[in-house]
PDB file of C-alpha atoms in Angstrom:
ATOM      1  CA  MET A  52      -9.890  10.318  -1.664  1.00  0.00           C
ATOM      2  CA  ALA A  53     -12.321  13.012  -0.590  1.00  0.00           C
ATOM      3  CA  ASP A  54     -11.164  16.611  -0.526  1.00  0.00           C
ATOM      4  CA  ALA A  55      -9.305  17.564   2.637  1.00  0.00           C
ATOM      5  CA  GLY A  56     -11.869  18.807   5.084  1.00  0.00           C
ATOM      6  CA  CYS A  57     -14.779  17.375   3.072  1.00  0.00           C
ATOM      7  CA  ASN A  58     -16.045  14.123   4.519  1.00  0.00           C
ATOM      8  CA  HIS A  59     -19.215  12.712   3.030  1.00  0.00           C
ATOM      9  CA  ILE A  60     -21.135   9.632   4.107  1.00  0.00           C
ATOM     10  CA  PHE A  61     -18.081   7.855   5.535  1.00  0.00           C
ATOM     11  CA  GLY A  62     -14.524   8.177   4.307  1.00  0.00           C
ATOM     12  CA  ARG A  63     -14.128   5.650   1.532  1.00  0.00           C
ATOM     13  CA  TYR A  64     -10.539   4.783   2.426  1.00  0.00           C
ATOM     14  CA  PRO A  65     -10.953   3.952   6.145  1.00  0.00           C
ATOM     15  CA  SER A  66     -14.377   2.366   5.563  1.00  0.00           C
ATOM     16  CA  THR A  67     -13.093   0.098   2.789  1.00  0.00           C
ATOM     17  CA  ALA A  68     -10.036  -1.050   4.731  1.00  0.00           C
ATOM     18  CA  HIS A  69     -12.144  -1.647   7.835  1.00  0.00           C
ATOM     19  CA  ALA A  70     -14.777  -3.622   5.884  1.00  0.00           C
ATOM     20  CA  ILE A  71     -12.144  -5.851   4.239  1.00  0.00           C
ATOM     21  CA  TRP A  72     -10.511  -6.553   7.598  1.00  0.00           C
ATOM     22  CA  ARG A  73     -13.813  -7.375   9.291  1.00  0.00           C
ATOM     23  CA  ALA A  74     -14.941  -9.588   6.418  1.00  0.00           C
ATOM     24  CA  THR A  75     -11.700 -11.528   5.986  1.00  0.00           C
ATOM     25  CA  GLY A  76      -9.877 -11.218   9.292  1.00  0.00           C
ATOM     26  CA  ASP A  77      -6.791 -10.097   7.380  1.00  0.00           C
ATOM     27  CA  ARG A  78      -4.918  -7.601   9.571  1.00  0.00           C
ATOM     28  CA  GLY A  79      -2.397  -7.209   6.783  1.00  0.00           C
ATOM     29  CA  VAL A  80      -4.730  -4.795   5.028  1.00  0.00           C
ATOM     30  CA  ILE A  81      -4.520  -2.583   8.110  1.00  0.00           C
ATOM     31  CA  SER A  82      -0.735  -2.810   8.303  1.00  0.00           C
ATOM     32  CA  ARG A  83      -0.394  -1.873   4.647  1.00  0.00           C
ATOM     33  CA  HIS A  84      -2.760   1.080   4.703  1.00  0.00           C
ATOM     34  CA  LEU A  85      -2.861   2.492   8.234  1.00  0.00           C
ATOM     35  CA  ALA A  86      -0.204   5.153   7.690  1.00  0.00           C
ATOM     36  CA  ASN A  87      -2.018   6.585   4.685  1.00  0.00           C
ATOM     37  CA  ILE A  88      -5.404   6.347   6.402  1.00  0.00           C
ATOM     38  CA  VAL A  89      -3.996   8.318   9.323  1.00  0.00           C
ATOM     39  CA  ARG A  90      -2.760  10.965   6.883  1.00  0.00           C
ATOM     40  CA  TYR A  91      -6.281  11.131   5.463  1.00  0.00           C
ATOM     41  CA  VAL A  92      -7.978  11.743   8.820  1.00  0.00           C
ATOM     42  CA  GLU A  93      -5.243  14.183   9.806  1.00  0.00           C
ATOM     43  CA  SER A  94      -5.991  16.163   6.629  1.00  0.00           C
ATOM     44  CA  LEU A  95      -9.616  16.353   7.761  1.00  0.00           C
ATOM     45  CA  ALA A  96      -8.512  17.472  11.208  1.00  0.00           C
ATOM     46  CA  THR A  97      -6.409  20.210   9.612  1.00  0.00           C
ATOM     47  CA  GLY A  98      -9.475  21.433   7.749  1.00  0.00           C
ATOM     48  CA  VAL A  99     -11.511  21.459  10.957  1.00  0.00           C
ATOM     49  CA  ARG A 100      -8.855  23.465  12.775  1.00  0.00           C
ATOM     50  CA  ARG A 101      -8.941  25.981   9.943  1.00  0.00           C
ATOM     51  CA  THR A 102     -12.726  26.409   9.676  1.00  0.00           C
ATOM     52  CA  GLY A 103     -14.074  25.137  12.985  1.00  0.00           C
ATOM     53  CA  LEU A 104     -16.282  22.059  13.254  1.00  0.00           C
ATOM     54  CA  ALA A 105     -19.458  24.132  12.888  1.00  0.00           C
ATOM     55  CA  ASN A 106     -18.286  25.133   9.411  1.00  0.00           C
ATOM     56  CA  MET A 107     -16.705  21.860   8.373  1.00  0.00           C
ATOM     57  CA  HIS A 108     -16.422  21.895   4.602  1.00  0.00           C
ATOM     58  CA  THR A 109     -18.924  19.680   2.851  1.00  0.00           C
ATOM     59  CA  LYS A 110     -20.329  19.320  -0.636  1.00  0.00           C
ATOM     60  CA  TYR A 111     -23.236  16.992  -0.112  1.00  0.00           C
ATOM     61  CA  GLY A 112     -24.752  16.559   3.350  1.00  0.00           C
ATOM     62  CA  ASP A 113     -27.449  13.878   3.558  1.00  0.00           C
ATOM     63  CA  TRP A 114     -27.796  12.603  -0.018  1.00  0.00           C
ATOM     64  CA  LEU A 115     -31.164  11.932  -1.633  1.00  0.00           C
ATOM     65  CA  PRO A 116     -33.776  12.527   1.073  1.00  0.00           C
ATOM     66  CA  PRO A 117     -37.444  12.233   0.021  1.00  0.00           C
ATOM     67  CA  PRO A 118     -38.713  15.125  -2.125  1.00  0.00           C
ATOM     68  CA  GLU A 119     -39.493  18.227  -0.079  1.00  0.00           C
ATOM     69  CA  ALA A 120     -38.062  16.655   3.085  1.00  0.00           C
ATOM     70  CA  PRO A 121     -36.476  19.142   5.495  1.00  0.00           C
ATOM     71  CA  THR A 122     -32.728  19.450   4.915  1.00  0.00           C
ATOM     72  CA  PRO A 123     -30.438  18.551   7.827  1.00  0.00           C
ATOM     73  CA  SER A 124     -27.294  20.530   8.589  1.00  0.00           C
ATOM     74  CA  LYS A 125     -24.561  19.701   6.085  1.00  0.00           C
ATOM     75  CA  PRO A 126     -21.675  20.479   8.473  1.00  0.00           C
ATOM     76  CA  LEU A 127     -23.315  18.275  11.133  1.00  0.00           C
ATOM     77  CA  CYS A 128     -23.461  15.377   8.660  1.00  0.00           C
ATOM     78  CA  SER A 129     -19.846  15.897   7.677  1.00  0.00           C
ATOM     79  CA  ALA A 130     -18.700  16.170  11.298  1.00  0.00           C
ATOM     80  CA  ALA A 131     -20.570  12.968  12.173  1.00  0.00           C
ATOM     81  CA  ALA A 132     -18.859  11.144   9.301  1.00  0.00           C
ATOM     82  CA  PHE A 133     -15.494  12.414  10.572  1.00  0.00           C
ATOM     83  CA  ILE A 134     -16.222  11.062  14.064  1.00  0.00           C
ATOM     84  CA  HIS A 135     -17.276   7.754  12.522  1.00  0.00           C
ATOM     85  CA  ASP A 136     -14.033   7.531  10.535  1.00  0.00           C
ATOM     86  CA  LEU A 137     -11.960   8.247  13.628  1.00  0.00           C
ATOM     87  CA  GLY A 138     -13.650   5.362  15.427  1.00  0.00           C
ATOM     88  CA  LEU A 139     -12.760   2.997  12.592  1.00  0.00           C
ATOM     89  CA  VAL A 140      -9.138   4.149  12.568  1.00  0.00           C
ATOM     90  CA  GLU A 141      -8.867   3.731  16.338  1.00  0.00           C
ATOM     91  CA  GLU A 142     -10.262   0.194  16.097  1.00  0.00           C
ATOM     92  CA  MET A 143      -7.916  -0.770  13.262  1.00  0.00           C
ATOM     93  CA  ALA A 144      -4.840   0.657  14.992  1.00  0.00           C
ATOM     94  CA  ALA A 145      -5.678  -1.258  18.168  1.00  0.00           C
ATOM     95  CA  ALA A 146      -6.174  -4.468  16.168  1.00  0.00           C
ATOM     96  CA  ILE A 147      -2.548  -4.444  15.014  1.00  0.00           C
ATOM     97  CA  GLY A 148      -1.184  -3.285  18.362  1.00  0.00           C
ATOM     98  CA  ASN A 149      -0.362   0.269  17.320  1.00  0.00           C
ATOM     99  CA  THR A 150      -1.292   1.770  20.663  1.00  0.00           C
ATOM    100  CA  THR A 151       0.302   5.128  19.863  1.00  0.00           C
ATOM    101  CA  VAL A 152      -1.969   5.787  16.892  1.00  0.00           C
ATOM    102  CA  ALA A 153      -4.988   4.287  18.660  1.00  0.00           C
ATOM    103  CA  ALA A 154      -4.544   6.602  21.647  1.00  0.00           C
ATOM    104  CA  ARG A 155      -3.963   9.682  19.485  1.00  0.00           C
ATOM    105  CA  VAL A 156      -7.006   9.028  17.322  1.00  0.00           C
ATOM    106  CA  SER A 157      -9.137   8.180  20.369  1.00  0.00           C
ATOM    107  CA  GLN A 158      -8.267  11.539  21.916  1.00  0.00           C
ATOM    108  CA  LEU A 159      -9.120  13.330  18.664  1.00  0.00           C
ATOM    109  CA  ARG A 160     -12.447  11.493  18.426  1.00  0.00           C
ATOM    110  CA  SER A 161     -13.310  12.381  22.015  1.00  0.00           C
ATOM    111  CA  SER A 162     -12.496  16.069  21.575  1.00  0.00           C
ATOM    112  CA  THR A 163     -14.377  16.206  18.266  1.00  0.00           C
ATOM    113  CA  ALA A 164     -17.433  14.563  19.841  1.00  0.00           C
ATOM    114  CA  SER A 165     -17.335  17.100  22.686  1.00  0.00           C
ATOM    115  CA  ALA A 166     -17.188  19.939  20.164  1.00  0.00           C
ATOM    116  CA  PHE A 167     -20.053  18.357  18.196  1.00  0.00           C
ATOM    117  CA  ASN A 168     -22.253  18.384  21.293  1.00  0.00           C
ATOM    118  CA  ALA A 169     -21.228  21.898  22.272  1.00  0.00           C
ATOM    119  CA  ILE A 170     -22.176  23.196  18.824  1.00  0.00           C
ATOM    120  CA  TRP A 171     -25.373  21.335  17.987  1.00  0.00           C
ATOM    121  CA  LEU A 172     -26.934  19.945  21.191  1.00  0.00           C
ATOM    122  CA  ARG A 173     -29.509  22.218  22.814  1.00  0.00           C
ATOM    123  CA  ASN A 174     -32.365  21.280  25.149  1.00  0.00           C
ATOM    124  CA  GLY A 175     -32.438  17.619  24.224  1.00  0.00           C
ATOM    125  CA  THR A 176     -32.236  18.053  20.475  1.00  0.00           C
ATOM    126  CA  TYR A 177     -29.557  18.484  17.832  1.00  0.00           C
ATOM    127  CA  ALA A 178     -29.538  21.400  15.376  1.00  0.00           C
ATOM    128  CA  SER A 179     -33.063  21.751  13.946  1.00  0.00           C
ATOM    129  CA  GLY A 180     -34.248  18.378  15.222  1.00  0.00           C
ATOM    130  CA  ARG A 181     -34.390  16.597  11.852  1.00  0.00           C
ATOM    131  CA  GLN A 182     -34.359  12.808  11.877  1.00  0.00           C
ATOM    132  CA  THR A 183     -30.830  12.650  10.480  1.00  0.00           C
ATOM    133  CA  GLU A 184     -29.537  15.206  12.976  1.00  0.00           C
ATOM    134  CA  LEU A 185     -30.908  13.198  15.912  1.00  0.00           C
ATOM    135  CA  ALA A 186     -30.054   9.736  14.612  1.00  0.00           C
ATOM    136  CA  LEU A 187     -26.396  10.348  13.794  1.00  0.00           C
ATOM    137  CA  PRO A 188     -25.171  11.176  17.324  1.00  0.00           C
ATOM    138  CA  LEU A 189     -27.270   8.348  18.804  1.00  0.00           C
ATOM    139  CA  TRP A 190     -25.757   5.899  16.322  1.00  0.00           C
ATOM    140  CA  LEU A 191     -22.248   7.176  17.050  1.00  0.00           C
ATOM    141  CA  GLY A 192     -22.804   6.831  20.799  1.00  0.00           C
ATOM    142  CA  ILE A 193     -21.764  10.405  21.556  1.00  0.00           C
ATOM    143  CA  VAL A 194     -24.946  11.751  23.167  1.00  0.00           C
ATOM    144  CA  PRO A 195     -24.259  12.715  26.802  1.00  0.00           C
ATOM    145  CA  ASP A 196     -26.072  10.509  29.311  1.00  0.00           C
ATOM    146  CA  SER A 197     -27.890  13.546  30.682  1.00  0.00           C
ATOM    147  CA  ALA A 198     -29.483  14.249  27.291  1.00  0.00           C
ATOM    148  CA  ARG A 199     -29.904  10.751  25.888  1.00  0.00           C
ATOM    149  CA  ASP A 200     -33.525  10.132  26.930  1.00  0.00           C
ATOM    150  CA  ALA A 201     -34.619  13.527  25.620  1.00  0.00           C
ATOM    151  CA  VAL A 202     -32.849  12.996  22.287  1.00  0.00           C
ATOM    152  CA  ILE A 203     -34.491   9.583  21.901  1.00  0.00           C
ATOM    153  CA  ASP A 204     -37.918  11.015  22.716  1.00  0.00           C
ATOM    154  CA  ASN A 205     -37.416  13.844  20.244  1.00  0.00           C
ATOM    155  CA  LEU A 206     -36.367  11.421  17.511  1.00  0.00           C
ATOM    156  CA  VAL A 207     -39.458   9.268  17.969  1.00  0.00           C
ATOM    157  CA  ARG A 208     -41.687  12.359  18.079  1.00  0.00           C
ATOM    158  CA  GLU A 209     -40.104  13.672  14.889  1.00  0.00           C
ATOM    159  CA  ILE A 210     -40.779  10.368  13.139  1.00  0.00           C
ATOM    160  CA  GLU A 211     -44.368  10.339  14.397  1.00  0.00           C
ATOM    161  CA  ALA A 212     -44.865  13.953  13.294  1.00  0.00           C
ATOM    162  CA  HIS A 213     -44.017  12.830   9.775  1.00  0.00           C
ATOM    163  CA  GLU A 214     -46.700  10.147   9.950  1.00  0.00           C
ATOM    164  CA  TRP A 215     -44.157   7.357  10.542  1.00  0.00           C
ATOM    165  CA  HIS A 216     -42.175   8.121   7.378  1.00  0.00           C
ATOM    166  CA  VAL A 217     -38.446   8.701   7.043  1.00  0.00           C
ATOM    167  CA  THR A 218     -37.150  12.103   6.002  1.00  0.00           C
ATOM    168  CA  THR A 219     -33.570  10.842   5.793  1.00  0.00           C
ATOM    169  CA  GLY A 220     -31.218  10.475   2.848  1.00  0.00           C
ATOM    170  CA  ILE A 221     -28.471   7.920   2.313  1.00  0.00           C
ATOM    171  CA  VAL A 222     -26.434   9.081   5.307  1.00  0.00           C
ATOM    172  CA  GLY A 223     -29.310   9.446   7.730  1.00  0.00           C
ATOM    173  CA  THR A 224     -31.159   6.260   6.785  1.00  0.00           C
ATOM    174  CA  ARG A 225     -28.329   3.957   7.822  1.00  0.00           C
ATOM    175  CA  ALA A 226     -27.848   5.881  11.044  1.00  0.00           C
ATOM    176  CA  LEU A 227     -31.577   5.995  11.757  1.00  0.00           C
ATOM    177  CA  PHE A 228     -32.256   2.273  11.571  1.00  0.00           C
ATOM    178  CA  GLU A 229     -29.071   1.279  13.377  1.00  0.00           C
ATOM    179  CA  ALA A 230     -29.731   3.882  16.073  1.00  0.00           C
ATOM    180  CA  LEU A 231     -33.284   2.632  16.573  1.00  0.00           C
ATOM    181  CA  GLY A 232     -31.865  -0.837  17.166  1.00  0.00           C
ATOM    182  CA  LEU A 233     -29.241   0.448  19.589  1.00  0.00           C
ATOM    183  CA  ILE A 234     -31.790   2.384  21.665  1.00  0.00           C
ATOM    184  CA  GLY A 235     -34.233  -0.509  21.805  1.00  0.00           C
ATOM    185  CA  ARG A 236     -36.865   1.003  19.516  1.00  0.00           C
ATOM    186  CA  THR A 237     -37.079  -1.740  16.945  1.00  0.00           C
ATOM    187  CA  ASP A 238     -40.844  -1.257  17.094  1.00  0.00           C
ATOM    188  CA  VAL A 239     -40.383   2.135  15.451  1.00  0.00           C
ATOM    189  CA  ALA A 240     -37.962   0.672  12.893  1.00  0.00           C
ATOM    190  CA  LEU A 241     -40.459  -2.047  11.999  1.00  0.00           C
ATOM    191  CA  ARG A 242     -43.238   0.500  11.594  1.00  0.00           C
ATOM    192  CA  LEU A 243     -41.069   2.505   9.209  1.00  0.00           C
ATOM    193  CA  LEU A 244     -40.001  -0.571   7.249  1.00  0.00           C
ATOM    194  CA  THR A 245     -43.572  -1.755   6.783  1.00  0.00           C
ATOM    195  CA  GLN A 246     -44.889   1.679   5.813  1.00  0.00           C
ATOM    196  CA  THR A 247     -46.766   1.465   2.509  1.00  0.00           C
ATOM    197  CA  SER A 248     -47.988   5.042   2.132  1.00  0.00           C
ATOM    198  CA  CYS A 249     -46.376   8.302   1.084  1.00  0.00           C
ATOM    199  CA  GLU A 250     -46.416  11.155   3.539  1.00  0.00           C
ATOM    200  CA  ARG A 251     -48.949  13.837   2.686  1.00  0.00           C
ATOM    201  CA  SER A 252     -46.468  16.604   3.473  1.00  0.00           C
ATOM    202  CA  ALA A 253     -42.777  16.012   4.042  1.00  0.00           C
ATOM    203  CA  THR A 254     -42.562  19.451   5.617  1.00  0.00           C
ATOM    204  CA  ARG A 255     -45.483  18.950   7.996  1.00  0.00           C
ATOM    205  CA  THR A 256     -43.605  20.017  11.144  1.00  0.00           C
ATOM    206  CA  HIS A 257     -41.893  22.972   9.506  1.00  0.00           C
ATOM    207  CA  ALA A 258     -44.508  24.451   7.211  1.00  0.00           C
ATOM    208  CA  PRO A 259     -48.300  24.250   6.835  1.00  0.00           C
ATOM    209  CA  ALA A 260     -49.487  21.219   4.949  1.00  0.00           C
ATOM    210  CA  PRO A 261     -50.858  22.028   1.482  1.00  0.00           C
ATOM    211  CA  THR A 262     -54.628  22.240   1.200  1.00  0.00           C
TER     212      THR A 262
END
């Protein structure tokens, strides 16, 4: 189990239980593990209450981005993973009819998503506007309707500014391609997937390109 308050990529415990259930249809795996999974996410919530979501403890952030790629906010990545985990727990609790846990976790997810937007969303962009920072909230479905079009436009512009290359690591890459599908920009996803060149400067939009 990850350290309390440190949530990287997606919590291994809830993600594994959810994947087994979805692959096999066996709700028994949920019944056997839900109580402990709830304790896990509650330990994360305790850490957030102690530090605040903006300072959510994290060790890793977005693992293994391309060399010299701009680094996205580590607490934002960790907070996004927490929101993702809460969605899985809510879904699993509902699947076995545990409406009490489902409602409690749903409320926590909603309040955490609201805090996420209050902290990192400004003028149609999240944090510093890195690909990972924009893709994660779109993938999670937590971008307010009033900002959604601007966030999408900023994501596509950020990709174009990097010459149609990804600047994402393990966390951001999954979110990026799934988000592009969800927002109807599979054309951008295809252009990224068929890219055969290396970007001349991974820091093009944040520092002068080398000469």
